Amino acid sequence: MKPDLILHVIAKFLIPLIILFALYVQFHGDFGPGGGFQAGVIFSAAFILYSLVFGLDNAEKIIPAHWLRILAALGVLIYAGVGIASLFLGANYLDYTPLGSNQIAGQHIGILLVELGVGITVAAAMLIMFFAFAGRGRE
Amino acid sequence: MIDIVIDFTLLSFLVITAIAIVRMTNLFAIVMLFGIFSLLSAGLFVVMDAPDVAFTEAAVGAGISTVLMLATLALTKHAEKPSFEEAPRGHKPWLPLLVVTVTGAALVYGTWDIPGFGAPDAPAQTHVAQYYIENAMKDTGVPNIVTAVLASYRGFDTLGEVTVIFTAAVAVLLLIGGRRSTPPSRSKAEGTSDEA
């Protein structure tokens, strides 16, 4: 791949901002539009941009493929685990009320953890798909 | 008045984009037009006061889908084969035209019974939506009702959706992922697929 100065500089400038925006969307989803799904997609877009500009091999050095598989499963596990935790605390599955000291606090903790699980799974799944598609081209 | 103009403009662009997609054979341009189509849809959702849906449409439809289609395009050819010229037609062209005309007419007839946009007496607004709007803030303390519904009231559905995405990733990994040694017969088939 021919190094392209403008692309490299702009991508290095943009990628931290994209990741920052993804985290903002992730943790501000309670108050504005957004949430785990959108944040996960935006987060994966940062790594996809890196992969497009700096090459697939460098991107796979940053996030190895086996990590991505672990992360994708971990997100679903966090989500289901919150439900199991509320079962053990004596409420219905995915009823977050007993997680905190009162109902509002419990709901806040539960929603935060659940959205985190969604974000992790979506980001990892999108990157898995992109690397699988893009990795087909090289022998 | 101004929102009617915006709606009209966006919908006209949607129709123009769809017609352009149908008429084109250059796959790269078609993928780009798909992205534009998704972005226009996201604009329509914003006009309808649904920023969460618009956000998802812009991120997934205009962003990731376009990238994935481009990645697929890099593995295939850049132009659709004009198959309709040499392929023998098994039927007259007016038959499918009649079918789509009748279907379209039936769909348009069906829209006459749909309640108006944002009508307060629509079934969607009268049953469970009212409960959410009245109780979401006091039950969960989350100002964004959409997040409250998605993550708390409808936690089961969202768990299912996350599982669907996880399953999609697993399916992609099983089908085309991972490093594997291509058997010689397969690489020969790939070499000859250019003139096939």
Coordinates of C-alpha atoms in Angstrom, one line a residue:
Chain A
M1 CA 0.0 0.0 0.0
K2 CA 1.4 3.4 -1.0
P3 CA 1.7 5.7 2.0
D4 CA -0.6 8.7 1.6
L5 CA 0.4 11.6 3.8
I6 CA -2.9 13.5 3.9
L7 CA -4.9 10.4 4.6
H8 CA -2.6 9.3 7.4
V9 CA -2.6 12.7 9.1
I10 CA -6.3 13.2 8.9
A11 CA -7.1 9.6 10.0
K12 CA -4.8 10.0 13.0
F13 CA -6.6 13.2 13.9
L14 CA -10.1 11.8 13.4
I15 CA -9.8 8.4 15.1
P16 CA -9.5 9.6 18.7
L17 CA -12.4 12.0 18.1
I18 CA -14.6 9.1 16.7
I19 CA -13.8 6.9 19.7
L20 CA -14.6 9.8 22.0
F21 CA -17.9 10.4 20.3
A22 CA -18.7 6.7 20.5
L23 CA -18.1 6.8 24.3
Y24 CA -20.2 9.9 24.6
V25 CA -23.1 8.3 22.7
Q26 CA -22.6 5.2 24.9
F27 CA -22.8 6.9 28.3
H28 CA -25.1 9.8 27.3
G29 CA -27.8 7.5 25.9
D30 CA -29.9 8.0 29.0
F31 CA -30.2 11.7 28.3
G32 CA -30.0 12.2 24.6
P33 CA -30.4 10.0 21.5
G34 CA -28.2 7.0 21.2
G35 CA -27.2 4.0 23.2
G36 CA -25.3 0.8 23.0
F37 CA -26.1 -0.1 19.4
Q38 CA -25.1 3.2 17.9
A39 CA -22.1 3.6 20.1
G40 CA -20.9 0.1 19.2
V41 CA -21.2 0.9 15.5
I42 CA -19.4 4.2 15.8
F43 CA -16.7 2.6 17.9
S44 CA -16.1 -0.1 15.3
A45 CA -16.1 2.6 12.6
A46 CA -12.9 4.1 14.1
F47 CA -11.1 0.8 13.8
I48 CA -12.4 0.2 10.3
L49 CA -11.1 3.7 9.3
Y50 CA -7.7 2.7 10.8
S51 CA -7.8 -0.5 8.9
L52 CA -8.7 1.2 5.6
V53 CA -5.9 3.8 5.9
F54 CA -3.1 1.8 7.6
G55 CA -3.8 -1.6 6.2
L56 CA -5.5 -4.7 7.6
D57 CA -2.4 -6.3 9.2
N58 CA -1.7 -3.2 11.4
A59 CA -5.3 -3.1 12.5
E60 CA -5.2 -6.8 13.4
K61 CA -2.1 -6.1 15.5
I62 CA -4.1 -3.6 17.6
I63 CA -7.1 -5.9 18.1
P64 CA -6.2 -9.6 17.6
A65 CA -9.0 -11.7 16.2
H66 CA -9.3 -14.0 19.2
W67 CA -9.8 -10.9 21.4
L68 CA -12.7 -9.8 19.2
R69 CA -14.4 -13.2 19.6
I70 CA -14.0 -13.1 23.4
L71 CA -15.4 -9.5 23.5
A72 CA -18.4 -10.4 21.3
A73 CA -19.3 -13.2 23.7
L74 CA -18.5 -11.0 26.8
G75 CA -21.1 -8.4 25.8
V76 CA -23.9 -10.9 25.6
L77 CA -22.6 -12.4 28.9
I78 CA -22.7 -9.1 30.7
Y79 CA -26.3 -8.5 29.5
A80 CA -27.5 -12.0 30.5
G81 CA -25.4 -11.8 33.7
V82 CA -27.3 -8.7 34.8
G83 CA -30.5 -10.7 34.5
I84 CA -29.0 -13.6 36.5
A85 CA -27.8 -11.1 39.2
S86 CA -31.3 -9.7 39.6
L87 CA -32.7 -13.3 39.8
F88 CA -30.3 -14.0 42.7
L89 CA -31.3 -10.8 44.4
G90 CA -34.9 -12.0 44.4
A91 CA -36.5 -10.1 41.5
N92 CA -37.6 -11.1 38.1
Y93 CA -35.1 -11.7 35.3
L94 CA -33.8 -8.3 34.0
D95 CA -35.6 -6.4 36.7
Y96 CA -32.9 -4.0 37.8
T97 CA -34.6 -2.6 40.9
P98 CA -32.7 -4.6 43.6
L99 CA -29.3 -3.8 42.0
G100 CA -29.2 -0.4 43.7
S101 CA -30.2 1.1 47.1
N102 CA -33.5 2.3 45.7
Q103 CA -35.5 1.7 42.5
I104 CA -34.1 4.7 40.5
A105 CA -30.5 3.8 41.5
G106 CA -31.0 0.2 40.6
Q107 CA -32.5 1.0 37.3
H108 CA -29.6 3.3 36.5
I109 CA -27.0 0.7 37.3
G110 CA -28.9 -2.0 35.3
I111 CA -29.4 0.2 32.2
L112 CA -25.8 1.3 32.3
L113 CA -24.5 -2.3 32.5
V114 CA -26.9 -3.6 29.9
E115 CA -26.1 -0.8 27.4
L116 CA -22.4 -1.5 28.0
G117 CA -23.0 -5.2 27.1
V118 CA -24.8 -4.1 23.9
G119 CA -22.1 -1.7 22.9
I120 CA -19.3 -4.3 23.5
T121 CA -21.1 -7.0 21.5
V122 CA -22.0 -4.7 18.6
A123 CA -18.6 -3.2 18.3
A124 CA -16.9 -6.6 18.3
A125 CA -19.4 -8.2 16.0
M126 CA -19.1 -5.4 13.4
L127 CA -15.2 -5.7 13.5
I128 CA -15.4 -9.5 13.2
M129 CA -17.6 -9.1 10.1
F130 CA -15.4 -6.4 8.5
F131 CA -12.1 -8.3 9.1
A132 CA -13.7 -11.5 7.8
F133 CA -14.8 -9.8 4.6
A134 CA -11.7 -7.7 4.1
G135 CA -9.4 -10.7 5.0
R136 CA -10.8 -12.8 2.2
G137 CA -8.9 -10.7 -0.4
R138 CA -5.4 -11.6 0.7
E139 CA -3.9 -15.0 0.3
Chain B
M1 CA -45.5 24.6 5.7
I2 CA -41.7 24.2 5.8
D3 CA -41.8 20.6 7.0
I4 CA -44.0 19.7 4.1
V5 CA -41.4 21.2 1.8
I6 CA -38.6 19.2 3.6
D7 CA -40.7 16.0 3.5
F8 CA -41.4 16.5 -0.2
T9 CA -37.8 17.2 -1.0
L10 CA -36.4 14.2 0.9
L11 CA -39.0 11.8 -0.5
S12 CA -38.3 13.0 -4.1
F13 CA -34.6 12.4 -3.5
L14 CA -35.4 8.9 -2.2
V15 CA -37.4 8.1 -5.3
I16 CA -34.7 9.5 -7.6
T17 CA -32.0 7.5 -5.8
A18 CA -34.1 4.3 -6.0
I19 CA -34.6 4.8 -9.8
A20 CA -30.9 5.5 -10.3
I21 CA -30.0 2.3 -8.3
V22 CA -32.3 0.2 -10.6
R23 CA -31.0 1.8 -13.8
M24 CA -27.3 1.5 -13.0
T25 CA -24.9 -1.3 -13.7
N26 CA -21.8 0.0 -12.0
L27 CA -21.7 -1.7 -8.7
F28 CA -19.5 0.8 -7.0
A29 CA -21.9 3.7 -7.8
I30 CA -24.8 1.5 -6.6
V31 CA -23.2 0.9 -3.2
M32 CA -22.6 4.7 -2.9
L33 CA -26.2 5.3 -3.8
F34 CA -27.3 2.8 -1.1
G35 CA -25.4 4.9 1.4
I36 CA -27.1 8.1 0.2
F37 CA -30.5 6.3 0.4
S38 CA -29.9 5.4 4.0
L39 CA -28.8 8.9 4.8
L40 CA -31.9 10.4 3.3
S41 CA -34.0 7.9 5.3
A42 CA -32.2 9.1 8.4
G43 CA -33.1 12.6 7.5
L44 CA -36.7 11.6 7.2
F45 CA -36.6 10.0 10.7
V46 CA -35.2 13.2 12.1
V47 CA -38.1 15.2 10.5
M48 CA -40.5 12.7 12.2
D49 CA -38.9 13.5 15.6
A50 CA -37.2 10.0 16.0
P51 CA -33.6 10.9 16.6
D52 CA -32.7 7.4 18.0
V53 CA -33.9 5.7 14.9
A54 CA -32.2 8.2 12.7
F55 CA -29.0 7.7 14.6
T56 CA -29.1 4.0 14.1
E57 CA -30.0 4.3 10.4
A58 CA -27.1 6.8 9.8
A59 CA -24.6 4.7 11.7
V60 CA -25.6 1.2 10.5
G61 CA -27.3 1.9 7.1
A62 CA -25.1 4.6 5.8
G63 CA -21.9 3.7 7.5
I64 CA -21.2 0.0 8.3
S65 CA -23.4 -1.4 5.5
T66 CA -21.6 0.7 2.9
V67 CA -18.2 -0.4 4.2
L68 CA -19.2 -4.0 4.2
M69 CA -20.6 -3.8 0.7
L70 CA -17.4 -2.1 -0.5
A71 CA -15.3 -4.9 1.1
T72 CA -17.4 -7.4 -0.7
L73 CA -17.1 -5.4 -3.9
A74 CA -13.3 -5.6 -3.6
L75 CA -13.6 -9.4 -3.9
T76 CA -15.9 -9.4 -6.9
K77 CA -16.2 -7.4 -10.1
H78 CA -17.1 -3.8 -10.4
A79 CA -19.8 -4.0 -13.0
E80 CA -23.0 -6.1 -13.1
K81 CA -23.2 -8.4 -16.1
P82 CA -25.9 -7.3 -18.5
S83 CA -27.7 -10.6 -18.3
F84 CA -31.1 -9.4 -19.5
E85 CA -29.9 -9.1 -23.1
E86 CA -28.8 -12.6 -23.9
A87 CA -31.0 -14.4 -21.4
P88 CA -34.2 -15.9 -23.1
R89 CA -37.3 -14.5 -21.6
G90 CA -39.8 -17.1 -20.4
H91 CA -42.7 -14.7 -20.3
K92 CA -44.1 -11.5 -21.7
P93 CA -42.9 -8.3 -20.0
W94 CA -46.4 -7.0 -19.3
L95 CA -47.1 -9.8 -16.8
P96 CA -44.7 -8.6 -14.1
L97 CA -45.8 -5.0 -14.9
L98 CA -49.4 -6.0 -14.2
V99 CA -48.4 -7.8 -11.0
V100 CA -46.5 -4.8 -9.6
T101 CA -49.2 -2.4 -10.6
V102 CA -51.9 -4.5 -8.8
T103 CA -49.7 -4.9 -5.8
G104 CA -48.9 -1.2 -5.7
A105 CA -52.6 -0.3 -6.0
A106 CA -53.4 -2.6 -3.2
L107 CA -50.8 -1.1 -1.0
V108 CA -51.9 2.5 -1.8
Y109 CA -55.5 1.4 -1.0
G110 CA -54.3 0.0 2.3
T111 CA -52.8 3.3 3.3
W112 CA -56.2 5.0 3.3
D113 CA -57.1 3.2 6.6
I114 CA -53.8 4.0 8.3
P115 CA -54.3 6.7 11.0
G116 CA -52.6 10.0 10.3
F117 CA -49.0 10.7 11.4
G118 CA -49.0 11.5 15.1
A119 CA -52.8 11.2 15.4
P120 CA -53.6 11.0 19.2
D121 CA -56.3 8.4 18.7
A122 CA -54.1 5.9 16.7
P123 CA -53.9 2.5 18.3
A124 CA -50.1 2.8 18.8
Q125 CA -50.6 5.9 21.0
T126 CA -53.6 4.7 23.1
H127 CA -52.5 1.4 24.7
V128 CA -49.0 1.0 26.1
A129 CA -47.3 4.1 24.8
Q130 CA -49.3 6.2 27.2
Y131 CA -48.2 4.1 30.1
Y132 CA -44.5 4.5 29.1
I133 CA -44.8 8.3 28.7
E134 CA -46.5 8.7 32.1
N135 CA -44.3 6.4 34.1
A136 CA -40.9 6.1 32.5
M137 CA -39.4 9.0 34.3
K138 CA -40.7 8.1 37.7
D139 CA -39.9 4.3 37.3
T140 CA -36.4 4.6 35.9
G141 CA -35.2 8.2 36.3
V142 CA -34.0 8.1 32.7
P143 CA -35.0 11.2 30.7
N144 CA -34.8 9.5 27.3
I145 CA -37.9 7.4 27.2
V146 CA -36.6 5.4 24.2
T147 CA -33.6 4.2 26.3
A148 CA -35.9 3.4 29.2
V149 CA -38.2 1.3 27.0
L150 CA -35.3 -0.4 25.2
A151 CA -33.1 -1.3 28.2
S152 CA -35.6 -1.6 31.0
Y153 CA -39.2 -2.2 30.0
R154 CA -38.3 -4.3 27.0
G155 CA -35.0 -5.7 28.3
F156 CA -35.9 -9.2 27.0
D157 CA -36.3 -7.9 23.4
T158 CA -33.0 -6.1 23.5
L159 CA -31.3 -9.2 24.8
G160 CA -32.7 -11.1 21.8
E161 CA -31.5 -8.4 19.5
V162 CA -27.9 -8.5 20.9
T163 CA -28.0 -12.3 20.6
V164 CA -29.0 -11.9 16.9
I165 CA -26.0 -9.6 16.3
F166 CA -23.7 -12.1 18.1
T167 CA -25.2 -14.9 16.0
A168 CA -24.6 -13.0 12.8
A169 CA -20.9 -12.5 13.8
V170 CA -20.6 -16.2 14.6
A171 CA -22.2 -17.1 11.2
V172 CA -19.8 -14.8 9.3
L173 CA -16.9 -16.4 11.1
L174 CA -18.1 -19.9 10.3
L175 CA -18.8 -19.1 6.6
I176 CA -15.9 -16.9 5.5
G177 CA -13.8 -16.1 8.6
G178 CA -10.6 -17.5 10.0
R179 CA -7.5 -18.5 8.2
R180 CA -7.8 -21.7 6.2
S181 CA -5.8 -23.4 3.6
T182 CA -7.5 -23.2 0.2
P183 CA -7.5 -26.6 -1.5
P184 CA -6.0 -26.6 -5.0
S185 CA -9.3 -27.4 -6.7
R186 CA -10.9 -24.3 -5.1
S187 CA -8.1 -21.9 -6.2
K188 CA -8.4 -23.3 -9.7
A189 CA -12.1 -22.6 -9.7
E190 CA -11.4 -19.0 -8.5
G191 CA -9.0 -18.5 -11.3
T192 CA -11.4 -19.6 -14.0
S193 CA -14.4 -17.6 -12.5
D194 CA -13.4 -14.5 -14.4
E195 CA -14.6 -15.7 -17.7
A196 CA -17.5 -17.7 -16.3

